[in-house]
Short mmCIF file of C-alpha atoms (C1' of nucleotides) in Angstrom, two decimals:
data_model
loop_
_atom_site.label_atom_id
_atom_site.label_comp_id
_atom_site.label_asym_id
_atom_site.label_seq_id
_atom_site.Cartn_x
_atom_site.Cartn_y
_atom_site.Cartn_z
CA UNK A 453 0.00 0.00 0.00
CA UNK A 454 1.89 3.44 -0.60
CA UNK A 455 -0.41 5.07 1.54
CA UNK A 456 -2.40 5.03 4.13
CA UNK A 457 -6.30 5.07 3.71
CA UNK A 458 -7.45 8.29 5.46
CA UNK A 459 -11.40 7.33 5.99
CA UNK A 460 -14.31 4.89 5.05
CA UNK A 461 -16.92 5.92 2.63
CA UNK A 462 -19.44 5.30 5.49
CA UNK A 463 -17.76 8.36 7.18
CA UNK A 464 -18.18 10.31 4.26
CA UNK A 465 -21.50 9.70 3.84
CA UNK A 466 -22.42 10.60 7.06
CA UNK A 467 -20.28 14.08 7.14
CA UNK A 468 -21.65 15.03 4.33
CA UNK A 469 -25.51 13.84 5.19
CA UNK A 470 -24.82 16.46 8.54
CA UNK A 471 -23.45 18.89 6.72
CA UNK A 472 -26.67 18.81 4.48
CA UNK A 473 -28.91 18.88 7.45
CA UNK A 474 -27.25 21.73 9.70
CA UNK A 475 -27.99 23.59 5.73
CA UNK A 476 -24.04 24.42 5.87
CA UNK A 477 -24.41 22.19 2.33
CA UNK A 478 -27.23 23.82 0.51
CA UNK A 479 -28.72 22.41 -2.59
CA UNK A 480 -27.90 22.89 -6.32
CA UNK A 481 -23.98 23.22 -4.75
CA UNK A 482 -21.83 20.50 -6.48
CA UNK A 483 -20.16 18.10 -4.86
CA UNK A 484 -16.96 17.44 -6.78
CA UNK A 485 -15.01 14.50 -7.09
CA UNK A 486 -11.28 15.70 -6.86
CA UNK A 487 -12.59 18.56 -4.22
CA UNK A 488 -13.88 15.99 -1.86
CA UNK A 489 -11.40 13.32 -2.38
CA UNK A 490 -8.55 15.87 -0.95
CA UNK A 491 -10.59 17.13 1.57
CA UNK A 492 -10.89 13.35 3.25
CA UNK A 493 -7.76 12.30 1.91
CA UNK A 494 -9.06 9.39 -0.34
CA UNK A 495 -9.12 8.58 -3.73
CA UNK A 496 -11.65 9.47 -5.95
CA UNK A 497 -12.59 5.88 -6.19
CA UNK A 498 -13.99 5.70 -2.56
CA UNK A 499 -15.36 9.20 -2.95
CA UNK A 500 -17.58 7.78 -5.72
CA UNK A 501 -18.82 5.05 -3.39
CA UNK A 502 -20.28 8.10 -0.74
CA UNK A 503 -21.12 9.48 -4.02
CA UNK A 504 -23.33 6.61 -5.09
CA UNK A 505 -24.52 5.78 -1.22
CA UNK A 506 -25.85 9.54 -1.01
CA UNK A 507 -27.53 9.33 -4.31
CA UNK A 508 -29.44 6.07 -2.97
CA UNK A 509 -30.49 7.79 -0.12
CA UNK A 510 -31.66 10.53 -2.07
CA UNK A 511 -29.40 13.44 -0.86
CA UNK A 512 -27.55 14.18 -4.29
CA UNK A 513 -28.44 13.77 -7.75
CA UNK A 514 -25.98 12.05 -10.01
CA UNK A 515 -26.65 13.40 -13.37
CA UNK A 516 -24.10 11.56 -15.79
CA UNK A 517 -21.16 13.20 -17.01
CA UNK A 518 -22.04 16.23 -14.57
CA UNK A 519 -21.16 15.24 -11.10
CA UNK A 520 -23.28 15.12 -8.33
CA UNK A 521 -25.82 18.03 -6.53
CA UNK A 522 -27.19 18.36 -3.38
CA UNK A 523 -30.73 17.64 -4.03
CA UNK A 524 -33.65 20.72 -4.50
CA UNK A 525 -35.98 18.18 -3.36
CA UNK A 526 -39.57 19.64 -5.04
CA UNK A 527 -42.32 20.48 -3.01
CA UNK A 528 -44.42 17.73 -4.52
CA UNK A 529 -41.89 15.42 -3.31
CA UNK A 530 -41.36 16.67 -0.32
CA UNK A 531 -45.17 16.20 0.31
CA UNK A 532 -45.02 12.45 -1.15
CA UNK A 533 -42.56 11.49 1.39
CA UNK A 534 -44.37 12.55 4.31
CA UNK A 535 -47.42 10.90 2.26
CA UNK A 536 -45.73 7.73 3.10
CA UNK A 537 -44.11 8.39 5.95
CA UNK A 538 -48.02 8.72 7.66
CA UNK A 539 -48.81 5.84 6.19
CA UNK A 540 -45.57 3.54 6.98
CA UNK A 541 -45.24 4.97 10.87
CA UNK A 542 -48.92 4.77 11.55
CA UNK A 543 -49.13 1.31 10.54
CA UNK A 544 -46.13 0.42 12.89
CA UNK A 545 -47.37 2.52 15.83
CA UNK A 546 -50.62 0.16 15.63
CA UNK A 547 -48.43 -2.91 15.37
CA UNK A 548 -46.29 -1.51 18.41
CA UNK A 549 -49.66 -1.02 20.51
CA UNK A 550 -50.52 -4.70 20.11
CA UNK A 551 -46.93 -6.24 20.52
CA UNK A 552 -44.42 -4.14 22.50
CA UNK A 553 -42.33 -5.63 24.82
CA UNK A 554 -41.53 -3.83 28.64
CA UNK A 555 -37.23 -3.67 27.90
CA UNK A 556 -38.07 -1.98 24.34
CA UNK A 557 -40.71 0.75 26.39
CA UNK A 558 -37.82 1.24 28.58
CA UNK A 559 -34.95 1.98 25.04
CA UNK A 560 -37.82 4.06 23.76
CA UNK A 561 -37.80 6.69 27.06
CA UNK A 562 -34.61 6.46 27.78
CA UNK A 563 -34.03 8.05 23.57
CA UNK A 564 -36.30 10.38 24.75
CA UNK A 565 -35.01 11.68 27.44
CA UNK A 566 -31.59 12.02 25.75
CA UNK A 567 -33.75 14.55 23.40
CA UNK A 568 -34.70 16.39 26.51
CA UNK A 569 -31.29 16.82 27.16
CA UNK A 570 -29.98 17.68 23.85
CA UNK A 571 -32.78 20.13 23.62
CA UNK A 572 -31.67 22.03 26.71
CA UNK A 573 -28.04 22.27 26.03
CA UNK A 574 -29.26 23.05 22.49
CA UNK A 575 -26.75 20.57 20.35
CA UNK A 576 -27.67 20.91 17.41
CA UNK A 577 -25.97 18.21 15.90
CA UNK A 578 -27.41 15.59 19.24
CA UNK A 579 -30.66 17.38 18.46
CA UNK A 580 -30.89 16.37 14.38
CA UNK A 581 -29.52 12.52 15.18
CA UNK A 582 -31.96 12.26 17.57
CA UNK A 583 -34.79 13.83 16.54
CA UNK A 584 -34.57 11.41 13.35
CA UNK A 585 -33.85 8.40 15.74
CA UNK A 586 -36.72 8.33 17.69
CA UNK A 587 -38.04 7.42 14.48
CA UNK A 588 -35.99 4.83 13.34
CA UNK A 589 -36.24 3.27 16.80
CA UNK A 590 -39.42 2.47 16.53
CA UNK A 591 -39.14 0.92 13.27
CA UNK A 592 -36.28 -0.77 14.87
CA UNK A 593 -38.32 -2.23 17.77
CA UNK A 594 -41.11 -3.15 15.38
CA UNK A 595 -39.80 -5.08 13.11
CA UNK A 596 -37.37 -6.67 10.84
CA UNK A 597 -34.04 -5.00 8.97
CA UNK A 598 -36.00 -4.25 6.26
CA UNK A 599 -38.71 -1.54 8.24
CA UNK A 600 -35.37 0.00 9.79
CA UNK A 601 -34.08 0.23 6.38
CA UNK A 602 -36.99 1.31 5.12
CA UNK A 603 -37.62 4.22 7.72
CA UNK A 604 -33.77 4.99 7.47
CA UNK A 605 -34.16 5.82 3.98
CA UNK A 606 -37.85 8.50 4.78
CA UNK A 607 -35.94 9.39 7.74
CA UNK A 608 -32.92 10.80 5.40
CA UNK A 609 -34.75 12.39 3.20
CA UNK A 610 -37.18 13.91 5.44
CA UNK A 611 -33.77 15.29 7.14
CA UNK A 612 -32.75 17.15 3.52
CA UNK A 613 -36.77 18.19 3.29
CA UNK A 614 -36.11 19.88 6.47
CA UNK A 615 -32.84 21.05 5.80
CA UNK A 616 -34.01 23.03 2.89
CA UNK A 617 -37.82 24.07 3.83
CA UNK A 618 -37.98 24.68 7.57
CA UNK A 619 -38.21 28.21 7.92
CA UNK A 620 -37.63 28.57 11.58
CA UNK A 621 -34.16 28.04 13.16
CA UNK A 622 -36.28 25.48 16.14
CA UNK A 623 -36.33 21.59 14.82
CA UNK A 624 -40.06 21.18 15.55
CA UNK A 625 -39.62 17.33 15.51
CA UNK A 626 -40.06 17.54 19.23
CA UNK A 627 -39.63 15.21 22.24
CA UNK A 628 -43.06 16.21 23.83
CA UNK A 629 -44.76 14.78 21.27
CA UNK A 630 -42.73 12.33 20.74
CA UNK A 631 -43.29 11.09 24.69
CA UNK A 632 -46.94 11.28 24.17
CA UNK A 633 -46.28 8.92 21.34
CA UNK A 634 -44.76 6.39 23.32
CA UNK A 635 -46.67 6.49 26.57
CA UNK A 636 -49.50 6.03 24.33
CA UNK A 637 -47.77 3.07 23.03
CA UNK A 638 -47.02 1.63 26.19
CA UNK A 639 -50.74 1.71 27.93
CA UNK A 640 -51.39 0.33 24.75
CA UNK A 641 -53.68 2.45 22.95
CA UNK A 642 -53.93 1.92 18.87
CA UNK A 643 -56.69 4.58 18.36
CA UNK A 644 -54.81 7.41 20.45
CA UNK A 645 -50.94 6.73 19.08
CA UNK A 646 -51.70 6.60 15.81
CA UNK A 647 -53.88 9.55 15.81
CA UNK A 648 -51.02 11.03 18.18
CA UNK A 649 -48.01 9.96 15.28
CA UNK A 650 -50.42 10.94 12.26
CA UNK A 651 -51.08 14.55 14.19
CA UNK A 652 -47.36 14.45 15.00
CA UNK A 653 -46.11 14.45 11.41
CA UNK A 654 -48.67 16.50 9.97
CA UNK A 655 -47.54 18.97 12.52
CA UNK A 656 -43.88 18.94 11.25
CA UNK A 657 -45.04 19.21 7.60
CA UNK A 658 -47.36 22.28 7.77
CA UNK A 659 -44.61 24.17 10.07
CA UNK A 660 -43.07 24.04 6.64
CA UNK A 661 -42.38 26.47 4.10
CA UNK A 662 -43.46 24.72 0.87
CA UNK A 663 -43.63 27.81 -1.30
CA UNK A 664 -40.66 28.79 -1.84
CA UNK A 665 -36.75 27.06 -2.71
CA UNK A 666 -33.89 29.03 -1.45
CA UNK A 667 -30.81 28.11 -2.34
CA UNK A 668 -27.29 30.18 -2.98
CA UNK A 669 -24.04 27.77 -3.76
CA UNK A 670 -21.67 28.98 -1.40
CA UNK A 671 -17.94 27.65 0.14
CA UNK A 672 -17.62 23.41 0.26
CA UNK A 673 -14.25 23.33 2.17
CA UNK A 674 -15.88 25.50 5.26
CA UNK A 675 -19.44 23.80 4.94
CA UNK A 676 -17.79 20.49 5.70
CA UNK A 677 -15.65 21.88 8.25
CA UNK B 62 -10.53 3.03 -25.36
CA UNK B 63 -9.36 -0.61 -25.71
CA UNK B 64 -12.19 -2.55 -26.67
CA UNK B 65 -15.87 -2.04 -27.10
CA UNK B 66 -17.68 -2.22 -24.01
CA UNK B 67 -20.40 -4.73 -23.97
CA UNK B 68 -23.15 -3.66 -22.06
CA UNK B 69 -24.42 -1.39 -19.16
CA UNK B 70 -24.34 -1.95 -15.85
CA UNK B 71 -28.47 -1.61 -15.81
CA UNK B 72 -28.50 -4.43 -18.62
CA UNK B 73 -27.06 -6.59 -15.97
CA UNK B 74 -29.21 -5.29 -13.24
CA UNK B 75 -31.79 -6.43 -15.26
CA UNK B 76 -30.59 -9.37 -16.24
CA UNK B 77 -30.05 -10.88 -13.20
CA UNK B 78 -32.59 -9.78 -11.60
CA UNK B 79 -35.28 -12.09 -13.81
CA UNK B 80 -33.09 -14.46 -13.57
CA UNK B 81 -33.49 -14.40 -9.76
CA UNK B 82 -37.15 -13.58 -10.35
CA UNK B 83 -37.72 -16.67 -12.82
CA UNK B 84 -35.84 -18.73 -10.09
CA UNK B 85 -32.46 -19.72 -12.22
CA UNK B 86 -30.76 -17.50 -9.68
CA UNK B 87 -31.56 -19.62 -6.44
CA UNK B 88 -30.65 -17.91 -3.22
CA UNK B 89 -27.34 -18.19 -1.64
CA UNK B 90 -25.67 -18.61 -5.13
CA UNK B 91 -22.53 -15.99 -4.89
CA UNK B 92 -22.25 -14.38 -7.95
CA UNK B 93 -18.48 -13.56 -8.69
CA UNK B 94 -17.20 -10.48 -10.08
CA UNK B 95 -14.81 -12.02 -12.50
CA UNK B 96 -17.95 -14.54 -13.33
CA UNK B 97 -20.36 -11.89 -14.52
CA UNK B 98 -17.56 -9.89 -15.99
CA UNK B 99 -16.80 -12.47 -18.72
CA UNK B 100 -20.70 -13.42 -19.06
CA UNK B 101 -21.48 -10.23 -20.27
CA UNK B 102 -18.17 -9.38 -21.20
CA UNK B 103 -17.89 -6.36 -19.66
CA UNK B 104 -14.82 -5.35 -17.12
CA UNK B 105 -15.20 -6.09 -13.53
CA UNK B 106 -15.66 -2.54 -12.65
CA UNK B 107 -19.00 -2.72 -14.30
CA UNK B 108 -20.08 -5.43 -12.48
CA UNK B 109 -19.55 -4.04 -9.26
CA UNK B 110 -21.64 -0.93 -9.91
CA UNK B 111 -24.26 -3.61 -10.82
CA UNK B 112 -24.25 -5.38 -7.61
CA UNK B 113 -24.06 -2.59 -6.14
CA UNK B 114 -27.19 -1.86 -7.38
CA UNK B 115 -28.57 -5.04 -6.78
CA UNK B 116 -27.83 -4.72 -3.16
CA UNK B 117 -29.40 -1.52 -3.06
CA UNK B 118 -32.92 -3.69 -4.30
CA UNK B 119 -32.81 -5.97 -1.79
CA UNK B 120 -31.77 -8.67 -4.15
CA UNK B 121 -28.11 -9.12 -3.67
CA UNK B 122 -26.28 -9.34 -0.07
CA UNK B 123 -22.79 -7.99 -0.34
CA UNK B 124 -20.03 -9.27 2.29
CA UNK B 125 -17.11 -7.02 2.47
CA UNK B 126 -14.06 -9.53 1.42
CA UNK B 127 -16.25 -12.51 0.65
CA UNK B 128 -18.66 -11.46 -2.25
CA UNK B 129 -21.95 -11.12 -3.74
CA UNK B 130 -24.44 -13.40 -2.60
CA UNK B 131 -28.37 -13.81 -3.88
CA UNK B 132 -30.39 -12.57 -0.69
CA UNK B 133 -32.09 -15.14 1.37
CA UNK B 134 -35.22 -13.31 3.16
CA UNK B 135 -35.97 -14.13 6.23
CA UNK B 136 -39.70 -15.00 6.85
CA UNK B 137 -39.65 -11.93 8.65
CA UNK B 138 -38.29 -9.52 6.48
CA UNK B 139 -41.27 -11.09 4.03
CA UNK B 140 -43.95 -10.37 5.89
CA UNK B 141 -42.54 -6.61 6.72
CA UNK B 142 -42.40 -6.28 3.08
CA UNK B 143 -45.90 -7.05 3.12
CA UNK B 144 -46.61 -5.21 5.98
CA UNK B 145 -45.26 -2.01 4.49
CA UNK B 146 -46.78 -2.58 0.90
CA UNK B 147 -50.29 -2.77 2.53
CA UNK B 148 -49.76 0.26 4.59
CA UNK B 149 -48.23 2.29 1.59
CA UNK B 150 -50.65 1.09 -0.97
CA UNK B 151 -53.92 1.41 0.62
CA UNK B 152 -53.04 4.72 0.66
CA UNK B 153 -52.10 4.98 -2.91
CA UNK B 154 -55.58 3.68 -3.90
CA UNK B 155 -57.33 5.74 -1.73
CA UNK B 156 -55.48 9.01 -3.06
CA UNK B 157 -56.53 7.93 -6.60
CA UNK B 158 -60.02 7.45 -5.81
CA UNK B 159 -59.87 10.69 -4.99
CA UNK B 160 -58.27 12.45 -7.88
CA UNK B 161 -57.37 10.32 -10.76
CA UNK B 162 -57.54 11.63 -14.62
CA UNK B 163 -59.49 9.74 -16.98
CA UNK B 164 -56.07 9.11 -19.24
CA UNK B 165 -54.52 7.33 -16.51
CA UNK B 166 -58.16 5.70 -15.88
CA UNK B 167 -57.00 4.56 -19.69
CA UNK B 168 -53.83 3.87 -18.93
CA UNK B 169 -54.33 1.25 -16.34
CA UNK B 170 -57.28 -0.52 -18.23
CA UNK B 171 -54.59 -0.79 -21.11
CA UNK B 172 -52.27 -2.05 -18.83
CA UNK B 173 -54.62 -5.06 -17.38
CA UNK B 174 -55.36 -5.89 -21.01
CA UNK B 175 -51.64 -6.29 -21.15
CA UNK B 176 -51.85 -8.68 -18.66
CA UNK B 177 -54.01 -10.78 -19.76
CA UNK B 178 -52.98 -11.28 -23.04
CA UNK B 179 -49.67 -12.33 -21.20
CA UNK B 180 -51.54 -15.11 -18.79
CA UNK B 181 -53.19 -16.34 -21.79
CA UNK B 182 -50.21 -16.96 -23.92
CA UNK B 183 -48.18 -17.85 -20.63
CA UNK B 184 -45.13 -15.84 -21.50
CA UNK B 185 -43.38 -16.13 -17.77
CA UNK B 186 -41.21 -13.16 -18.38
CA UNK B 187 -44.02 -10.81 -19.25
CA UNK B 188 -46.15 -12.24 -16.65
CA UNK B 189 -43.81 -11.67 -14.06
CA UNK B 190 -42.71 -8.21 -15.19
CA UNK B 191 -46.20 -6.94 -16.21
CA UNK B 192 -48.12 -8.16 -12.59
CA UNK B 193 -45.38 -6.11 -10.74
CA UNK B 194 -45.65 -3.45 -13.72
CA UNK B 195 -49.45 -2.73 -12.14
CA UNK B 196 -48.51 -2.01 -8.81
CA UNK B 197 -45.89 0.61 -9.86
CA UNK B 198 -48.38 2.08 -12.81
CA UNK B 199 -50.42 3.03 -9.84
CA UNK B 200 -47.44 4.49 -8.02
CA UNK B 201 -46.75 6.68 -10.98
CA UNK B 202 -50.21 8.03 -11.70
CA UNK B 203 -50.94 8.53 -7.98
CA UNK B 204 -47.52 10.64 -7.30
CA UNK B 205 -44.01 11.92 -7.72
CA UNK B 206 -41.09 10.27 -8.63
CA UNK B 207 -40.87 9.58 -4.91
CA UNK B 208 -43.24 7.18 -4.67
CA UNK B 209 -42.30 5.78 -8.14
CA UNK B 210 -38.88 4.92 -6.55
CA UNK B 211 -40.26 4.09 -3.09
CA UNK B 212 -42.68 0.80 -4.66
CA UNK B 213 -40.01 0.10 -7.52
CA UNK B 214 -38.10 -0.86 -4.33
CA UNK B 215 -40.76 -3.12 -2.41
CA UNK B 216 -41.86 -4.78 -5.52
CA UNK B 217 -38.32 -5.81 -6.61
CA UNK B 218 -37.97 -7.38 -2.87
CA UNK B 219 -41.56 -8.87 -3.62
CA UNK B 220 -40.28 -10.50 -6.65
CA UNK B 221 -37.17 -12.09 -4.81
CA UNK B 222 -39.79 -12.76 -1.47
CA UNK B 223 -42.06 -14.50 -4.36
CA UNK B 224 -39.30 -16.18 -6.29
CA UNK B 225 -38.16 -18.21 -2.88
CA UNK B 226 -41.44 -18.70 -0.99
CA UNK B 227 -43.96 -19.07 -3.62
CA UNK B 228 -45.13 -23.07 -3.92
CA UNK B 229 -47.37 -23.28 -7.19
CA UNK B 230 -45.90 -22.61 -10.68
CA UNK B 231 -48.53 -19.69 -11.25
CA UNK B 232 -48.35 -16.31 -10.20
CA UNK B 233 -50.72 -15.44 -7.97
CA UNK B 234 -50.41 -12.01 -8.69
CA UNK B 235 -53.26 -11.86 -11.65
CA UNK B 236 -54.85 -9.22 -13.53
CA UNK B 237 -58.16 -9.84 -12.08
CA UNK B 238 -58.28 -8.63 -8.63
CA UNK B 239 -55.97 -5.81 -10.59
CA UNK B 240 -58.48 -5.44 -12.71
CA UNK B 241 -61.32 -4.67 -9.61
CA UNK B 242 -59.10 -1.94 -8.22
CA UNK B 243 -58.83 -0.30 -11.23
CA UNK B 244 -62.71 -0.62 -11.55
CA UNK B 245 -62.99 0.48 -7.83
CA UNK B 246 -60.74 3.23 -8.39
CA UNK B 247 -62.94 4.30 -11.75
CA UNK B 248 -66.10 5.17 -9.61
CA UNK B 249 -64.25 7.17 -6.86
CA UNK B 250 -65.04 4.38 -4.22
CA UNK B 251 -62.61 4.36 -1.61
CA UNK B 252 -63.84 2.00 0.75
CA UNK B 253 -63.83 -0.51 -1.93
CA UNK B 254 -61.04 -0.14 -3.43
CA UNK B 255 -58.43 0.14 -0.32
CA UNK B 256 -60.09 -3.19 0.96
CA UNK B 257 -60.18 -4.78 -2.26
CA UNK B 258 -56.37 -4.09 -2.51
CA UNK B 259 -55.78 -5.23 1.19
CA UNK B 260 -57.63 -8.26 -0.03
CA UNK B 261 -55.30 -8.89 -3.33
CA UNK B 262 -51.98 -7.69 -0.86
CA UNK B 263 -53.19 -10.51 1.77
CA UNK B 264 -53.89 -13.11 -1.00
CA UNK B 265 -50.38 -13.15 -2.44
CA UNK B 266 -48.58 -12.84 1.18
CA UNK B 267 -51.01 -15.96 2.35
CA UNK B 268 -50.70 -18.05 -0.77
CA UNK B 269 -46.75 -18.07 0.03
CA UNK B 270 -45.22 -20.58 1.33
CA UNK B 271 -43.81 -19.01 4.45
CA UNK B 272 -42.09 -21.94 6.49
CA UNK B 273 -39.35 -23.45 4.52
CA UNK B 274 -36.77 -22.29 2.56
CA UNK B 275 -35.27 -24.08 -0.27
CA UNK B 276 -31.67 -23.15 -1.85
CA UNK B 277 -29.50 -25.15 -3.44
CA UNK B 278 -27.01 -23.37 -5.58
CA UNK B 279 -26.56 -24.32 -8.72
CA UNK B 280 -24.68 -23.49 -11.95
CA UNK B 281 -24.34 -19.47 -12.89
CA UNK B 282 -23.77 -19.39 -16.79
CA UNK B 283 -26.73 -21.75 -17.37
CA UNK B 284 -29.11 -19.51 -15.19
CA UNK B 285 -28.34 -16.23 -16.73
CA UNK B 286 -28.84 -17.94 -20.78
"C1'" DG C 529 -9.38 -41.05 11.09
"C1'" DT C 530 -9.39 -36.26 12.36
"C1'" DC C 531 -7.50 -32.05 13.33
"C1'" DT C 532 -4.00 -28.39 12.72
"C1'" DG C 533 -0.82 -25.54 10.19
"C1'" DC C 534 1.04 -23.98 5.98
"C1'" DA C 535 1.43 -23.07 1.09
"C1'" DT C 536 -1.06 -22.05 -2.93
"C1'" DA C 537 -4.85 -20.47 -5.65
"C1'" DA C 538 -8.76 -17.68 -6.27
"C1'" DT C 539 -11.43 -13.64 -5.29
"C1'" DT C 540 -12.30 -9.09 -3.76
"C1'" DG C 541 -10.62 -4.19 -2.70
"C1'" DT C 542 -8.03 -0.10 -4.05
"C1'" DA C 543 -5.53 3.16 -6.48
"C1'" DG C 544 -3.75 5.36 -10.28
"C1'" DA C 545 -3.59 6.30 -15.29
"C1'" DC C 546 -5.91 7.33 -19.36
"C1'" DA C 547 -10.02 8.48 -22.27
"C1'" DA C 548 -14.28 10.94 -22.96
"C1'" DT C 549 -17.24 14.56 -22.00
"C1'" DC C 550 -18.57 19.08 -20.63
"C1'" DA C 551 -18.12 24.15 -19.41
"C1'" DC C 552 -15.97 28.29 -20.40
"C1'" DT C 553 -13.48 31.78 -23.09
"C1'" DA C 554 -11.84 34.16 -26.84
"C1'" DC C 555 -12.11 34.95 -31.46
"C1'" DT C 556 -14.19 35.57 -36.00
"C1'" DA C 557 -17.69 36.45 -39.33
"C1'" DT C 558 -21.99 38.41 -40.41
"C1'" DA D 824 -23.25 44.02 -31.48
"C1'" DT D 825 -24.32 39.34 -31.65
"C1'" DA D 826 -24.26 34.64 -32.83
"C1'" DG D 827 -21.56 30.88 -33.87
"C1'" DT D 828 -17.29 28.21 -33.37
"C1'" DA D 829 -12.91 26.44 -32.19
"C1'" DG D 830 -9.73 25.90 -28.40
"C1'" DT D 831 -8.58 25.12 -23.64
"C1'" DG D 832 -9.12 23.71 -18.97
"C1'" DA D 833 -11.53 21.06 -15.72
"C1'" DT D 834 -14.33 17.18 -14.34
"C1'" DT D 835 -16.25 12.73 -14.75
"C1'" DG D 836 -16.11 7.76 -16.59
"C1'" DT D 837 -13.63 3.53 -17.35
"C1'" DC D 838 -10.11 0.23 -17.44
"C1'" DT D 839 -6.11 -2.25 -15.85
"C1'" DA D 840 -2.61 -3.52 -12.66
"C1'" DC D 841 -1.47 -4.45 -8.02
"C1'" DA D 842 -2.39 -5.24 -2.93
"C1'" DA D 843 -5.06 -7.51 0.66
"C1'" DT D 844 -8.01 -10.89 2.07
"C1'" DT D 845 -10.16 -15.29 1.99
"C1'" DA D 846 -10.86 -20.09 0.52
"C1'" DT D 847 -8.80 -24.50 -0.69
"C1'" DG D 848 -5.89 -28.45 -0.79
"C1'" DC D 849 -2.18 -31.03 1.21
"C1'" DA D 850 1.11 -32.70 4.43
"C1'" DG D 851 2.04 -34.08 9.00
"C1'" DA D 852 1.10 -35.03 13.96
"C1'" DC D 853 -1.85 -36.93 17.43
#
DNA sequence: GTCTGCATAATTGTAGACAATCACTACTAT
DNA sequence: ATAGTAGTGATTGTCTACAATTATGCAGAC
């Protein structure tokens, strides 16, 4: 080997995917091969696996012989994904409800009270993770690799939806209601945590601003910082 | 450039994925990079960006220093499949039934007759790719390319979920119950339409075989001919 | 006969070099 | 002045060679 290899293209991925949701990435910028392979100190060869694992998770477009964007996700998208996000989260709230066991009840408030927590010392970085986690817990607790995987992928691009509409500097993705949730969860209650998750995500969508697209290419070196 | 490149990495994609669907491809068969590279003579590069796609699908597992491998679903992960196609699709009907255009009215009656004149003459490979072809037709009419991508993804694990677990030699997947949705979904009937497809969802996942699994790898070039 | 250790073969992972494509600029002709 | 065009620089796409890892077969000891 003549050198050492600086970093995996997992790492990438997820610097780049926080980066994207703290906006210091906005979209349209382009994410250049060369620029980001000397910025992690790999080759371009790894860089085009993040490359590829971003596009999957529908952060970047990959438009062929072009290079790859940060995603303007469109409004009518943005709407779709939160179309099935309601109707993927409700469905494993009601399964939850039915079949939950007392040791998962127990991972699910101790996540949330690491929210309360981030929330107060106001990390933003703890706060994004975890807002999003909560999220993929429960898909995690619910069922099989493929619902994690599943609510990984919504969970990503709700992040970027977020990222580029929110219009307040407050993530509204909340523990309150995300205790509610759960307690409702673990008296076992279908009808109230479902209409408590379905409330909960409309919530985050209409505190949206899904007129308008902002977006000014700026610095990648310092946005990645 | 050296020599002519044979074919593109989405050929293969393609490829191998009826194979897997038409059962050639049984699960737990690695497929080998140098393998695929002289099938389709193409250099290995190529081939990894097609497993790599594979893997994204669901259909391929990839094990860092070990290879590609065709997925074996767990029981589990089929009925999550399942579980999330019911939850995203009822949905899907019951936006159309709400707002659907008489073209795409047209274009889903012309797709059923496609169907059927595929179950009459028996043509496996346009059976198989048409009855999957319906439930992302309605994915396409009923949103953006979000929810396009979102069922392109559960159907292609539903073809590998059907291609292990399924124990007749017809696909249960027919154009008539398609055919009453579409009908359903015509007349602006919601109620009828979400439980009819609930009903056809249900009848595929129960007319699975979902306690054994069978693999026993077998020869690669012969599979993909 | 079975297990262990080693040498060899096969396969995957990585990097670098080269080819193709695209964006931008300057120049020319109308 | 403007539109079109050739040239130049930069960026992406692909291939091939080499390194690292894993699987396999064989010899030897218990």
């Amino acid at each position: 080997m003549t050198e050492q290899t600086g970093v995996s293209a997992q790492y990438i991925v997820e610097r780049v995917w926080l980066s994207i949701a703290e906006r210091r990435l906005r979209p349209g910028v382009q994410l250049k091969e060369g620029q980001l392979a000397a910025i992690f100190d790999v080759s371009r060869a790894r860089v085009r696996q993040a490359l590829s694992a971003l596009e999957r998770d529908g952060l970047v477009t990959i438009i062929p012989n072009r290079g790859a964007f940060v995603c303007q996700p469109s409004v009518e998208e943005a709407h779709d994904v939160f179309f099935v996000r309601r109707a993927v989260e409700r469905c494993i709230v009601d399964r939850l409800c039915k079949s939950i066991s007392k040791a998962n009840v127990t991972r699910l408030r101790t996540h949330i009270s690491k929210e309360r927590t981030a929330n107060a010392q106001n990390v933003t970085t703890d706060i994004i993770k975890l807002s999003g986690g909560f999220h993929l817990l429960l898909a995690e607790v619910a069922g099989s690799d493929f619902l994690f995987a599943t609510m990984r992928d919504l969970i990503s691009r709700s992040s970027l939806i977020t990222a580029v509409y929110r219009n307040t500097n407050r993530f509204n993705c909340g523990p309150d209601e995300h205790a509610d949730i759960v307690e409702a969860i673990a008296r076992g209650d279908p009808e109230t945590a479902t209409k408590l998750m379905e409330h909960h995500l409309e919530h985050v969508e209409t505190e949206l601003d899904l007129s308008e697209i902002r977006d000014q290419p700026h610095d990648l070196k310092s946005a990645l910082a």
